[in-house]
């Protein structure tokens, strides 16, 4: 558990920020929130998740922990403009889905007397706004902490994950994180989007089963957030896309050639690998 | 409902054949089954789904309806060898996931005094064998009948779908069926298989969320059945794969060029199209 005397401010009170506020307030922490959207603030105030909320950056003045739940570019801009408002020795964290690019940009200007321990809660929903906040999304989710020299600050962010009751907490370096995310999250979103865009097959809706629905669920995508996430992880994502295209081309050749032996080998390999991912 | 006096024989008593036997016997029909696997027959006999079962082709002698639940190549071979056992005016149907190729092959030799109304129950599970039979799989499923000149026989097969309580019954010509299936089923299986085969990422299992699991569930695939299904629909499936690769390459270019406008357009398009597939 986080030190009970710590004051916490959340910057960006959307679905994730709201769920953090909900979870932390439940455990007795006094949470403030900054958002430009008054609806989000009012909702959280009414729900008792925050004790104060406004668009005023000075709400971070007394915060021991500041949690940024913002889009990548907005996070960098906010910090550049308002970091003078931070208390000395404040511990900062975020929720961003890509890491190398934001860390390298923030490293260039971040004050020396604060610690930024980057983290990535692998939790979410396909809706946005504090009114959809729900601590249930943390229950089966991974919380990833990016390795940091400040071990005390890292410990505090690990306690944040425990306080919010994430299922697992893992430490990775930024490169390993971005590599992992380019495969398990970003490539899968590219595939779903491309499948929906291959042709307008909406007239086939009466014939689709759960396989198609499952595969394309994530083709409903927040265009502003995902544009930023993809661009900021472009190098790794392009490599994954190229490897995937190579594999699909190989499959096409195998099919064209009626290559029974190789096609069955591919089926057995995908079956074996996929079994590893089955939940117990 | 099917004529209550009709005798029904199922050839191939696996998951689907077993589920047909279960559903038809529940409604009072006398069902016989032919299978080379004694376990399947014993299970169905014990469950009261069939009144007689063996590997003897003569079990079709008195059948008014014969339902073939066999792999495509096995179906053609069985019929070629044993069609002299069929009663005159028998109505035949099947469960095969591809249509043009089997229809053209069977048309070449089928007796004139029987009617084959091809159909495709879009239902299944990722397991096989009569012991997993379950009429629940029909509840939300589509039953597709391939257009046929024999309207009376078509009516009987429509009644079969109703007796088994499929959610919808649709009539399509063989080409439209195969086109539809190449997109909603076959291409999605190719994608899932290729994603699992792109690289051995089983070490990432602790980081995967439901998106990845949903997208790759169908990468666990029956190698013998799907090899036949893909080969028999090769022309259309190759076209779909090529269109998909083109779309993924386009996405890669858009990403390489930081083309914000086009990437966001693609996201909006996939989101809009996918919404059409949401269940009410």
Coordinates of C-alpha atoms in Angstrom, one line a residue, chain A residues 122 142 144 168 170-172 179-180 183-185 187-224 226-227 230-231 234 237-238 240-245 247-249 251-252 254-261 263-280, chain B residues 122 142 144 168 170-172 179-180 183-185 187-224 226-227 230-231 234 237-238 240-245 247-249 251-252 254-261 263-280:
Chain A
X122 CA -2.6 -2.9 -19.5
X142 CA -0.9 -6.5 -15.9
X144 CA 4.2 -2.8 -16.2
X168 CA 0.4 -8.8 -11.8
X170 CA 6.2 -6.6 -13.9
X171 CA 9.4 -4.6 -14.5
X172 CA 10.7 -4.1 -18.0
X179 CA 8.8 -4.6 -28.5
X180 CA 6.3 -6.6 -26.5
X183 CA 3.4 -7.5 -31.1
X184 CA 0.7 -8.3 -28.6
X185 CA -1.3 -5.0 -29.0
X187 CA 0.1 -5.5 -34.6
X188 CA -3.2 -7.0 -33.6
X189 CA -4.9 -3.6 -33.9
X190 CA -3.4 -3.1 -37.4
X191 CA -4.6 -6.5 -38.5
X192 CA -8.2 -5.9 -37.3
X193 CA -8.3 -2.5 -38.9
X194 CA -6.9 -3.8 -42.2
X195 CA -9.3 -6.7 -42.2
X196 CA -12.3 -4.4 -41.9
X197 CA -10.8 -2.1 -44.6
X198 CA -10.0 -4.9 -47.1
X199 CA -13.4 -4.6 -48.6
X200 CA -16.8 -3.3 -47.6
X201 CA -18.3 -6.5 -46.4
X202 CA -20.9 -5.1 -44.1
X203 CA -23.6 -6.9 -46.3
X204 CA -22.2 -10.1 -44.9
X205 CA -23.1 -9.3 -41.3
X206 CA -25.9 -11.9 -41.2
X207 CA -23.3 -14.6 -42.0
X208 CA -20.6 -13.8 -39.5
X209 CA -20.0 -15.9 -36.5
X210 CA -18.1 -15.3 -33.3
X211 CA -14.7 -15.8 -34.9
X212 CA -15.0 -12.8 -37.2
X213 CA -16.6 -10.7 -34.4
X214 CA -13.8 -11.6 -32.0
X215 CA -11.1 -10.9 -34.6
X216 CA -12.4 -7.5 -35.5
X217 CA -13.7 -6.2 -32.2
X218 CA -10.6 -3.9 -31.8
X219 CA -11.2 -2.5 -35.3
X220 CA -13.3 0.1 -33.5
X221 CA -10.5 2.3 -32.6
X222 CA -9.9 5.8 -31.1
X223 CA -8.3 7.5 -34.0
X224 CA -6.5 10.3 -32.1
X226 CA -3.9 5.2 -31.7
X227 CA -2.4 7.5 -34.3
X230 CA 1.5 4.0 -33.6
X231 CA 3.7 6.9 -34.7
X234 CA 6.8 3.3 -35.6
X237 CA 5.6 -1.7 -35.4
X238 CA 6.8 -1.5 -39.0
X240 CA 6.3 -6.5 -36.9
X241 CA 4.0 -5.6 -39.9
X242 CA 6.7 -6.6 -42.3
X243 CA 7.3 -10.0 -40.6
X244 CA 3.5 -10.6 -40.6
X245 CA 3.2 -9.7 -44.3
X247 CA 4.2 -14.9 -43.2
X248 CA 0.9 -14.2 -45.0
X249 CA 2.7 -14.2 -48.4
X251 CA 0.9 -18.9 -46.7
X252 CA -0.4 -17.7 -50.0
X254 CA 1.8 -22.7 -49.9
X255 CA -1.8 -22.5 -50.8
X256 CA -1.1 -21.7 -54.5
X257 CA 1.2 -24.7 -54.7
X258 CA -1.2 -27.2 -53.0
X259 CA 1.8 -27.7 -50.6
X260 CA 0.0 -30.1 -48.2
X261 CA 3.0 -30.9 -46.1
X263 CA 0.4 -26.1 -44.8
X264 CA -0.3 -28.8 -42.3
X265 CA 3.0 -28.0 -40.6
X266 CA 1.9 -24.3 -40.3
X267 CA -1.4 -25.4 -38.9
X268 CA 0.3 -27.6 -36.3
X269 CA 2.7 -24.9 -35.3
X270 CA 0.0 -22.2 -34.9
X271 CA -2.1 -24.7 -32.9
X272 CA 0.8 -25.6 -30.6
X273 CA 1.8 -22.0 -30.0
X274 CA -1.7 -20.8 -29.4
X275 CA -2.3 -23.5 -26.8
X276 CA 0.4 -21.8 -24.6
X277 CA -1.9 -18.7 -24.5
X278 CA -4.9 -20.6 -23.2
X279 CA -6.0 -19.5 -19.8
X280 CA -5.9 -22.3 -17.2
Chain B
X122 CA -22.4 -22.4 -39.7
X142 CA -27.0 -19.6 -39.6
X144 CA -27.3 -21.9 -45.5
X168 CA -31.7 -18.3 -39.5
X170 CA -30.8 -18.5 -45.9
X171 CA -30.6 -19.5 -49.5
X172 CA -27.5 -18.7 -51.6
X179 CA -17.2 -15.9 -51.7
X180 CA -18.8 -15.1 -48.4
X183 CA -14.0 -13.7 -46.3
X184 CA -15.8 -14.2 -43.1
X185 CA -14.3 -17.6 -42.2
X187 CA -9.4 -15.3 -44.4
X188 CA -9.8 -14.9 -40.7
X189 CA -8.4 -18.3 -40.1
X190 CA -5.4 -17.6 -42.4
X191 CA -4.8 -14.3 -40.4
X192 CA -4.9 -16.0 -37.0
X193 CA -2.6 -18.8 -38.2
X194 CA -0.1 -16.4 -39.7
X195 CA -0.1 -14.1 -36.7
X196 CA 0.8 -17.1 -34.4
X197 CA 3.5 -18.2 -37.0
X198 CA 5.0 -14.7 -37.5
X199 CA 7.4 -15.3 -34.6
X200 CA 7.5 -17.5 -31.6
X201 CA 6.1 -15.1 -29.0
X202 CA 4.9 -17.7 -26.5
X203 CA 7.2 -16.0 -23.9
X204 CA 4.9 -13.0 -24.1
X205 CA 2.0 -15.0 -22.7
X206 CA 2.0 -13.1 -19.4
X207 CA 1.5 -9.8 -21.2
X208 CA -1.3 -10.7 -23.5
X209 CA -4.8 -9.4 -23.0
X210 CA -8.1 -10.5 -24.3
X211 CA -7.6 -8.8 -27.7
X212 CA -4.7 -11.0 -28.6
X213 CA -6.5 -14.1 -27.3
X214 CA -9.7 -13.3 -29.2
X215 CA -7.8 -12.7 -32.4
X216 CA -5.8 -15.9 -32.3
X217 CA -8.3 -18.3 -30.8
X218 CA -9.0 -19.9 -34.2
X219 CA -5.2 -20.4 -34.8
X220 CA -5.9 -23.8 -33.1
X221 CA -7.0 -25.5 -36.2
X222 CA -7.8 -29.0 -37.5
X223 CA -5.1 -29.5 -40.0
X224 CA -6.8 -32.2 -42.1
X226 CA -8.9 -27.0 -43.1
X227 CA -6.3 -28.1 -45.6
X230 CA -8.8 -24.1 -48.2
X231 CA -7.6 -26.1 -51.2
X234 CA -8.3 -21.8 -53.3
X237 CA -9.3 -17.4 -50.8
X238 CA -6.1 -16.3 -52.7
X240 CA -9.0 -12.4 -50.4
X241 CA -5.5 -12.9 -49.1
X242 CA -4.1 -10.7 -51.8
X243 CA -6.6 -7.9 -51.1
X244 CA -5.8 -8.2 -47.4
X245 CA -2.0 -8.0 -48.0
X247 CA -4.4 -3.3 -47.4
X248 CA -1.7 -4.1 -44.8
X249 CA 1.0 -2.8 -47.1
X251 CA -1.2 0.8 -43.8
X252 CA 2.5 0.2 -43.5
X254 CA 0.8 5.4 -44.3
X255 CA 2.6 4.7 -41.0
X256 CA 6.1 5.1 -42.6
X257 CA 5.0 8.5 -44.1
X258 CA 3.4 9.8 -40.8
X259 CA 0.3 10.3 -43.0
X260 CA -2.0 11.4 -40.2
X261 CA -5.0 12.3 -42.4
X263 CA -4.4 6.8 -41.0
X264 CA -7.2 8.5 -39.2
X265 CA -9.5 8.0 -42.2
X266 CA -8.6 4.3 -42.1
X267 CA -9.4 4.2 -38.4
X268 CA -12.7 5.9 -38.9
X269 CA -13.7 3.6 -41.7
X270 CA -12.8 0.4 -39.8
X271 CA -14.7 1.7 -36.8
X272 CA -17.8 2.5 -38.8
X273 CA -17.8 -0.8 -40.7
X274 CA -17.2 -2.8 -37.5
X275 CA -20.1 -1.1 -35.7
X276 CA -22.5 -2.7 -38.3
X277 CA -21.4 -6.2 -37.0
X278 CA -22.2 -5.4 -33.4
X279 CA -24.9 -7.6 -32.0
X280 CA -27.9 -5.7 -30.9

